[in-house]
Short mmCIF file of C-alpha atoms in Angstrom, two decimals:
data_model
loop_
_atom_site.label_atom_id
_atom_site.label_comp_id
_atom_site.label_asym_id
_atom_site.label_seq_id
_atom_site.Cartn_x
_atom_site.Cartn_y
_atom_site.Cartn_z
CA UNK A 359 -7.64 120.51 61.24
CA UNK A 360 -10.18 123.14 62.26
CA UNK A 361 -13.14 122.07 64.33
CA UNK A 362 -16.62 121.82 62.87
CA UNK A 363 -18.06 123.76 65.79
CA UNK A 364 -20.09 126.68 64.46
CA UNK A 365 -21.10 124.90 61.24
CA UNK A 366 -24.68 123.82 60.78
CA UNK A 367 -24.42 120.06 60.51
CA UNK A 368 -26.60 118.47 57.90
CA UNK A 369 -27.27 121.64 55.89
CA UNK A 370 -29.12 121.22 52.63
CA UNK A 371 -28.54 123.07 49.38
CA UNK A 372 -31.60 122.49 47.27
CA UNK A 373 -31.96 118.73 47.15
CA UNK A 374 -28.37 118.06 48.17
CA UNK A 375 -27.82 116.73 51.68
CA UNK A 376 -24.56 117.41 53.45
CA UNK A 377 -23.49 114.83 56.03
CA UNK A 378 -20.75 115.74 58.46
CA UNK A 379 -18.40 113.06 59.77
CA UNK A 380 -15.77 113.63 62.44
CA UNK A 381 -13.15 110.88 62.49
CA UNK A 382 -9.99 109.92 64.34
CA UNK A 383 -6.57 110.00 62.71
CA UNK A 384 -4.74 106.67 62.61
CA UNK A 385 -1.75 107.94 60.68
CA UNK A 386 1.60 108.98 62.11
CA UNK A 387 2.37 111.64 59.49
CA UNK A 388 0.62 113.90 57.01
CA UNK A 389 1.45 111.41 54.26
CA UNK A 390 -0.68 108.66 55.76
CA UNK A 391 -3.26 110.72 57.60
CA UNK A 392 -6.73 109.20 57.77
CA UNK A 393 -7.92 112.33 55.97
CA UNK A 394 -6.47 110.87 52.77
CA UNK A 395 -8.34 107.59 53.28
CA UNK A 396 -11.64 109.39 53.85
CA UNK A 397 -11.08 111.79 50.94
CA UNK A 398 -10.58 108.87 48.54
CA UNK A 399 -13.60 106.99 49.90
CA UNK A 400 -15.84 110.07 49.78
CA UNK A 401 -14.79 110.93 46.23
CA UNK A 402 -15.80 107.47 45.06
CA UNK A 403 -19.09 107.58 46.97
CA UNK A 404 -20.12 111.05 45.82
CA UNK A 405 -19.47 110.10 42.19
CA UNK A 406 -22.40 107.68 42.38
CA UNK A 407 -24.47 109.79 44.79
CA UNK A 408 -24.62 113.33 43.37
CA UNK A 409 -27.34 114.39 45.83
CA UNK A 410 -25.17 113.72 48.89
CA UNK A 411 -22.06 115.54 50.03
CA UNK A 412 -19.87 114.07 52.77
CA UNK A 413 -17.84 116.56 54.80
CA UNK A 414 -15.11 114.80 56.79
CA UNK A 415 -12.88 116.37 59.43
CA UNK A 416 -10.11 114.31 61.01
CA UNK A 417 -8.67 114.97 64.48
CA UNK A 418 -5.87 113.30 66.42
CA UNK A 419 -6.72 110.74 69.08
CA UNK A 420 -5.58 113.29 71.64
CA UNK A 421 -8.40 115.63 70.63
CA UNK A 422 -11.17 113.63 68.96
CA UNK A 423 -13.30 112.69 71.97
CA UNK A 424 -13.16 116.23 73.34
CA UNK A 425 -13.97 117.75 69.95
CA UNK A 426 -17.06 115.60 69.52
CA UNK A 427 -18.23 116.22 73.08
CA UNK A 428 -17.91 119.98 72.64
CA UNK A 429 -19.91 119.82 69.41
CA UNK A 430 -22.67 117.76 71.01
CA UNK A 431 -22.78 119.95 74.12
CA UNK A 432 -23.09 123.03 71.87
CA UNK A 433 -26.09 121.51 70.07
CA UNK A 434 -24.06 121.03 66.88
CA UNK A 435 -23.62 117.27 66.76
CA UNK A 436 -22.09 115.85 63.58
CA UNK A 437 -24.14 113.34 61.64
CA UNK A 438 -21.51 110.67 62.31
CA UNK A 439 -18.53 110.31 64.61
CA UNK A 440 -15.79 107.69 64.55
CA UNK A 441 -14.27 107.74 68.02
CA UNK A 442 -13.42 105.53 71.00
CA UNK A 443 -16.67 105.45 73.03
CA UNK A 444 -20.39 105.58 72.35
CA UNK A 445 -22.28 104.47 75.47
CA UNK A 446 -22.75 107.93 77.02
CA UNK A 447 -24.34 109.29 73.84
CA UNK A 448 -26.51 106.20 73.46
CA UNK A 449 -27.74 106.34 77.05
CA UNK A 450 -28.64 110.01 76.53
CA UNK A 451 -30.82 109.09 73.55
CA UNK A 452 -28.69 110.96 71.03
CA UNK A 453 -27.83 108.09 68.65
CA UNK A 454 -29.66 106.12 66.00
CA UNK A 455 -29.90 102.42 66.64
CA UNK A 456 -27.85 100.38 64.19
CA UNK A 457 -31.01 98.53 63.11
CA UNK A 458 -32.37 101.84 61.81
CA UNK A 459 -29.30 102.55 59.69
CA UNK A 460 -27.54 99.57 58.16
CA UNK A 461 -28.87 96.98 55.77
CA UNK A 462 -29.32 93.49 57.18
CA UNK A 463 -26.38 91.98 55.19
CA UNK A 464 -24.00 94.65 56.50
CA UNK A 465 -25.19 94.23 60.08
CA UNK A 466 -24.88 90.46 59.85
CA UNK A 467 -21.32 90.71 58.55
CA UNK A 468 -19.88 92.26 61.71
CA UNK A 469 -17.81 89.88 63.82
CA UNK A 470 -20.16 88.64 66.52
CA UNK A 471 -18.28 89.64 69.65
CA UNK A 472 -17.60 93.12 68.23
CA UNK A 473 -21.24 93.68 67.33
CA UNK A 474 -22.35 92.55 70.79
CA UNK A 475 -19.96 95.00 72.41
CA UNK A 476 -21.74 97.82 70.59
CA UNK A 477 -24.91 97.38 72.64
CA UNK A 478 -26.32 99.48 75.46
CA UNK A 479 -29.21 97.89 77.34
CA UNK A 480 -29.50 95.23 74.64
CA UNK A 481 -29.88 97.70 71.74
CA UNK A 482 -27.06 98.26 69.22
CA UNK A 483 -25.73 101.81 68.87
CA UNK A 484 -22.00 101.38 68.26
CA UNK A 485 -20.74 100.04 64.95
CA UNK A 486 -17.23 98.53 65.22
CA UNK A 487 -14.88 100.37 62.90
CA UNK A 488 -11.35 99.08 63.48
CA UNK A 489 -10.00 96.36 65.74
CA UNK A 490 -6.74 95.12 67.13
CA UNK A 491 -5.58 92.47 69.54
CA UNK A 492 -2.48 92.16 71.66
CA UNK A 493 0.22 89.50 71.59
CA UNK A 494 3.59 89.11 73.28
CA UNK A 495 6.50 90.54 71.28
CA UNK A 496 10.03 89.40 72.01
CA UNK A 497 13.40 90.48 70.63
CA UNK A 498 15.02 87.44 69.01
CA UNK A 499 18.55 88.85 69.15
CA UNK A 500 18.30 89.57 72.87
CA UNK A 501 16.72 86.17 73.46
CA UNK A 502 19.56 84.41 71.64
CA UNK A 503 22.15 86.40 73.60
CA UNK A 504 20.46 85.26 76.83
CA UNK A 505 20.38 81.63 75.65
CA UNK A 506 16.61 81.60 75.18
CA UNK A 507 14.86 79.87 72.30
CA UNK A 508 11.07 80.14 72.62
CA UNK A 509 8.61 82.68 73.96
CA UNK A 510 7.39 82.02 77.51
CA UNK A 511 4.06 80.24 77.96
CA UNK A 512 3.54 80.88 81.67
CA UNK A 513 4.20 83.66 84.15
CA UNK A 514 6.93 81.57 85.73
CA UNK A 515 8.68 81.17 82.39
CA UNK A 516 8.30 84.89 81.68
CA UNK A 517 9.94 85.79 84.99
CA UNK A 518 12.77 83.30 84.41
CA UNK A 519 13.31 84.64 80.89
CA UNK A 520 13.37 88.19 82.23
CA UNK A 521 16.06 87.16 84.73
CA UNK A 522 18.12 85.62 81.93
CA UNK A 523 17.71 88.73 79.79
CA UNK A 524 18.88 90.97 82.61
CA UNK A 525 21.90 88.74 83.25
CA UNK A 526 22.77 89.10 79.56
CA UNK A 527 22.68 92.90 79.80
CA UNK A 528 19.19 93.70 78.48
CA UNK A 529 18.19 97.20 79.62
CA UNK A 530 14.48 96.38 80.03
CA UNK A 531 13.77 92.63 80.23
CA UNK A 532 9.99 93.17 80.32
CA UNK A 533 8.40 96.55 79.60
CA UNK A 534 5.35 97.16 81.82
CA UNK A 535 3.68 100.40 80.64
CA UNK A 536 1.26 101.36 83.41
CA UNK A 537 1.64 105.08 82.75
CA UNK A 538 -1.39 107.27 82.10
CA UNK A 539 -1.38 107.01 78.31
CA UNK A 540 -2.84 103.50 78.00
CA UNK A 541 -2.55 101.79 81.38
CA UNK A 542 -6.04 100.35 81.02
CA UNK A 543 -4.79 98.13 78.17
CA UNK A 544 -1.74 96.65 79.90
CA UNK A 545 -3.83 96.19 83.03
CA UNK A 546 -6.59 94.28 81.27
CA UNK A 547 -4.10 92.02 79.51
CA UNK A 548 -2.63 90.99 82.85
CA UNK A 549 -6.05 90.60 84.48
CA UNK A 550 -7.14 88.30 81.64
CA UNK A 551 -3.95 86.27 81.88
CA UNK A 552 -4.70 85.82 85.58
CA UNK A 553 -8.13 84.39 84.87
CA UNK A 554 -10.32 87.43 85.52
CA UNK A 555 -10.84 90.91 84.04
CA UNK A 556 -12.53 94.21 84.77
CA UNK A 557 -16.01 92.66 85.00
CA UNK A 558 -17.43 89.25 85.90
CA UNK A 559 -19.63 87.03 83.73
CA UNK A 560 -22.71 89.19 84.31
CA UNK A 561 -20.93 92.49 83.71
CA UNK A 562 -20.38 93.61 87.31
CA UNK A 563 -17.08 95.32 88.07
CA UNK A 564 -14.62 93.04 89.89
CA UNK A 565 -11.36 95.00 89.99
CA UNK A 566 -10.51 93.80 93.49
CA UNK A 567 -11.35 90.12 92.93
CA UNK A 568 -9.04 87.53 94.46
CA UNK A 569 -7.67 86.67 91.00
CA UNK A 570 -6.90 90.31 90.20
CA UNK A 571 -5.21 90.88 93.55
CA UNK A 572 -3.07 87.77 92.98
CA UNK A 573 -2.16 89.02 89.51
CA UNK A 574 -0.91 92.42 90.63
CA UNK A 575 0.77 90.98 93.70
CA UNK A 576 2.71 88.63 91.41
CA UNK A 577 3.61 91.47 89.04
CA UNK A 578 4.95 93.58 91.87
CA UNK A 579 6.80 90.79 93.67
CA UNK A 580 8.21 88.82 90.73
CA UNK A 581 8.90 91.50 88.12
CA UNK A 582 8.89 95.04 89.47
CA UNK A 583 10.49 94.48 92.87
CA UNK A 584 13.19 92.35 91.24
CA UNK A 585 14.14 95.13 88.85
CA UNK A 586 13.02 93.28 85.72
CA UNK A 587 10.85 96.06 84.26
CA UNK A 588 13.59 98.49 83.34
CA UNK A 589 14.83 101.85 84.59
CA UNK A 590 11.49 103.68 84.35
CA UNK A 591 8.87 102.98 87.02
CA UNK A 592 5.88 101.23 85.42
CA UNK A 593 3.54 103.98 86.61
CA UNK A 594 5.57 106.51 84.63
CA UNK A 595 6.13 104.38 81.52
CA UNK A 596 3.71 105.07 78.66
CA UNK A 597 2.90 102.58 75.92
CA UNK A 598 4.32 104.77 73.14
CA UNK A 599 7.65 105.08 74.98
CA UNK A 600 7.76 101.31 75.58
CA UNK A 601 7.15 100.68 71.87
CA UNK A 602 9.91 103.10 70.90
CA UNK A 603 12.32 101.42 73.31
CA UNK A 604 11.47 98.01 71.79
CA UNK A 605 12.12 99.45 68.32
CA UNK A 606 15.53 100.65 69.56
CA UNK A 607 16.38 97.11 70.63
CA UNK A 608 16.37 97.86 74.36
CA UNK A 609 13.39 95.72 75.44
CA UNK A 610 13.32 91.94 75.67
CA UNK A 611 9.54 91.43 75.90
CA UNK A 612 6.34 93.45 75.97
CA UNK A 613 2.69 93.21 75.00
CA UNK A 614 2.00 94.91 71.68
CA UNK A 615 -0.47 95.43 68.87
CA UNK A 616 0.08 95.26 65.09
CA UNK A 617 1.51 98.76 64.64
CA UNK A 618 4.57 97.71 66.64
CA UNK A 619 5.56 95.35 63.81
CA UNK A 620 6.26 98.15 61.37
CA UNK A 621 8.08 100.22 63.99
CA UNK A 622 10.38 97.31 64.80
CA UNK A 623 10.91 96.32 61.16
CA UNK A 624 11.79 99.90 60.19
CA UNK A 625 14.54 99.87 62.83
CA UNK A 626 15.81 96.42 61.85
CA UNK A 627 14.69 94.66 65.03
CA UNK A 628 14.10 90.95 64.50
CA UNK A 629 11.18 89.92 66.67
CA UNK A 630 8.82 87.05 67.33
CA UNK A 631 5.24 87.03 68.56
CA UNK A 632 3.30 84.60 70.72
CA UNK A 633 0.07 84.36 72.65
CA UNK A 634 0.24 86.05 76.03
CA UNK A 635 1.54 83.90 78.87
CA UNK A 636 -0.91 83.00 81.61
CA UNK A 637 -0.66 81.89 85.21
CA UNK A 638 -0.26 78.22 84.27
CA UNK A 639 -0.35 78.25 80.47
CA UNK A 640 -1.26 80.52 77.58
CA UNK A 641 -3.73 83.24 78.58
CA UNK A 642 -7.35 82.13 78.15
CA UNK A 643 -8.03 85.17 75.99
CA UNK A 644 -6.30 88.24 74.64
CA UNK A 645 -7.34 91.85 74.89
CA UNK A 646 -9.31 93.07 71.91
CA UNK A 647 -9.73 96.78 71.23
CA UNK A 648 -12.36 98.25 68.92
CA UNK A 649 -13.02 101.81 67.86
CA UNK A 650 -16.55 102.84 67.02
CA UNK A 651 -18.70 104.55 64.43
CA UNK A 652 -21.95 106.13 65.59
CA UNK A 653 -24.66 108.29 64.06
CA UNK A 654 -26.36 111.19 65.82
CA UNK A 655 -30.10 111.80 65.46
CA UNK A 656 -29.99 115.57 65.86
CA UNK A 657 -29.94 116.48 62.15
CA UNK A 658 -32.06 113.67 60.76
CA UNK A 659 -30.93 112.23 57.40
CA UNK A 660 -31.32 108.68 58.67
CA UNK A 661 -31.63 107.20 55.18
CA UNK A 662 -28.62 109.04 53.75
CA UNK A 663 -26.46 108.16 56.75
CA UNK A 664 -27.42 104.49 56.49
CA UNK A 665 -26.65 104.33 52.79
CA UNK A 666 -23.24 105.96 53.27
CA UNK A 667 -22.33 103.65 56.15
CA UNK A 668 -23.31 100.59 54.09
CA UNK A 669 -20.68 101.82 51.62
CA UNK A 670 -18.12 102.46 54.37
CA UNK A 671 -18.43 98.81 55.43
CA UNK A 672 -18.00 97.33 51.95
CA UNK A 673 -15.12 94.85 51.90
CA UNK A 674 -12.92 96.96 49.64
CA UNK A 675 -13.08 99.89 52.05
CA UNK A 676 -12.70 97.85 55.24
CA UNK A 677 -9.68 96.07 53.78
CA UNK A 678 -8.10 99.27 52.44
CA UNK A 679 -8.28 100.88 55.87
CA UNK A 680 -7.07 97.78 57.72
CA UNK A 681 -4.08 97.33 55.41
CA UNK A 682 -3.09 100.97 55.53
CA UNK A 683 -2.96 101.11 59.32
CA UNK A 684 -2.08 97.51 60.28
CA UNK A 685 -5.46 96.99 61.92
CA UNK A 686 -7.86 94.07 61.88
CA UNK A 687 -11.09 94.06 59.85
CA UNK A 688 -14.34 94.19 61.81
CA UNK A 689 -16.36 92.13 59.32
CA UNK A 690 -16.33 88.40 58.70
CA UNK A 691 -15.84 88.58 54.95
CA UNK A 692 -12.96 91.08 55.15
CA UNK A 693 -11.32 89.01 57.90
CA UNK A 694 -11.49 85.92 55.70
CA UNK A 695 -10.01 87.84 52.79
CA UNK A 696 -7.15 89.16 54.91
CA UNK A 697 -6.44 85.71 56.37
CA UNK A 698 -6.01 84.35 52.85
CA UNK A 699 -3.76 87.16 51.62
CA UNK A 700 -0.03 86.38 51.71
CA UNK A 701 0.73 90.12 51.80
CA UNK A 702 -0.86 90.39 55.24
CA UNK A 703 0.41 87.09 56.64
CA UNK A 704 2.20 88.96 59.44
CA UNK A 705 -1.20 89.87 60.88
CA UNK A 706 -2.20 86.21 61.24
CA UNK A 707 -1.31 85.98 64.97
CA UNK A 708 -3.58 88.94 65.68
CA UNK A 709 -6.41 87.63 63.48
CA UNK A 710 -6.15 84.30 65.28
CA UNK A 711 -6.65 85.98 68.65
CA UNK A 712 -9.60 88.16 67.58
CA UNK A 713 -12.50 85.63 67.72
CA UNK A 714 -11.79 84.86 71.39
CA UNK A 715 -10.56 88.31 72.40
CA UNK A 716 -12.25 90.14 75.25
CA UNK A 717 -13.08 93.81 74.88
CA UNK A 718 -13.26 96.64 77.35
CA UNK A 719 -16.76 96.94 78.90
CA UNK A 720 -17.54 99.77 76.49
CA UNK A 721 -21.29 99.22 76.69
CA UNK A 722 -21.24 100.52 80.28
CA UNK A 723 -21.75 104.28 80.45
CA UNK A 724 -19.39 104.28 83.45
CA UNK A 725 -16.46 102.82 81.50
CA UNK A 726 -14.98 106.18 80.48
CA UNK A 727 -14.76 107.23 84.14
CA UNK A 728 -13.43 103.86 85.30
CA UNK A 729 -10.84 103.74 82.51
CA UNK A 730 -9.62 107.22 83.46
CA UNK A 731 -9.29 106.12 87.10
CA UNK A 732 -7.28 103.05 86.10
CA UNK A 733 -4.93 105.23 84.04
CA UNK A 734 -4.36 107.51 87.02
CA UNK A 735 -4.05 104.94 89.79
CA UNK A 736 -2.99 101.46 88.66
CA UNK A 737 0.73 102.26 88.45
CA UNK A 738 0.67 102.80 92.21
CA UNK A 739 -0.26 99.13 92.72
CA UNK A 740 3.27 98.04 91.81
CA UNK A 741 5.22 100.95 93.27
CA UNK A 742 7.60 100.42 96.16
CA UNK A 743 5.94 99.85 99.55
CA UNK A 744 2.51 99.71 97.86
CA UNK A 745 -0.12 97.09 98.62
CA UNK A 746 -1.79 96.04 95.35
CA UNK A 747 -4.97 95.00 97.14
CA UNK A 748 -5.48 98.47 98.60
CA UNK A 749 -5.12 100.14 95.19
CA UNK A 750 -7.49 97.67 93.54
CA UNK A 751 -10.05 98.08 96.33
CA UNK A 752 -9.94 101.84 95.84
CA UNK A 753 -10.48 101.41 92.09
CA UNK A 754 -13.36 99.02 92.77
CA UNK A 755 -15.05 101.65 94.94
CA UNK A 756 -14.70 104.17 92.12
CA UNK A 757 -16.09 101.67 89.60
CA UNK A 758 -19.10 100.72 91.72
CA UNK A 759 -19.96 104.38 92.34
CA UNK A 760 -19.64 105.22 88.66
CA UNK A 761 -21.57 102.11 87.64
CA UNK A 762 -24.77 103.03 89.45
CA UNK A 763 -26.03 104.70 86.27
CA UNK A 764 -25.30 101.73 83.96
#
């Protein structure tokens, strides 16, 4: 898709208002590109709103954040952007507050923890758009071959199961993708299962906390050093490659989100899912990931933007998007509808995790920098001869320096 840079966002033609939306592509082919979803939604909206035109451009996740940043830096911000972060734009005063856009019923329908994550300095700027959680996937055929029945509930059980899988010839007993693609996700899942996370209860970074050091020390000693994480070093293994290996039947266990179900089913892999194991029992909470919608103030059109976004968040549209891309609804009513639909019963484990899921600290303007540092560095914490504490202390220094502006 061509970029919108160079177009005058929000141009008017007589009384007609043109709103420009830049959105991320959740599809894996042209046939299921998000462009098709938006084209159908826009056609229906414009039919009842002849004075408004919605111009949507979809970009891949590899390009979307950069595309929007370039547009904003060039003084050509879109009216709306559906991307992965919002805090930097909010802190710079470039976004409308959600209160100034959405009707009260629509605002009140967002799942509480997702809505709260959309705040910067106690004001809401990010509107959750799509959500997912993570659960443990395991290959039932490989488990049966290794004499295993149930998914592990604790770290100790996971390590023992991984040993059994290796003894039975499994290529990768547990896939640990700490490569640069999405290392921040695998990292947070393990930090949560160890009783901590990226930040403490008041939102201060705690990457080198005692709990986090214990978590990565255990990972290195009990999984990586024992050769239970497969032939590729965790720091070089990306999430997409780990998913593909699971779909080929080569991986015994890994943490995954809903899209892995279809990949595995398409390849005929029989799998089970379970809550993530924790240090002494099931993890206290799972990782939740949310993508965001935001509206820029540069071009005005506050009323038109708000009306369109109210339509975007109608149940029929939220459900259509969620079902198309195996994602979780961000509103209470759509979540209830999906939970009661037998056709989406396979998403129940993920829906169950969502109310208690913990999200990245996306409301911190420093998060983008910290996340990038984690992607670059965290794989070193489990490499040979590495000291996890040293790597985590270095990341903590980066986080504290970046967080001074939060």
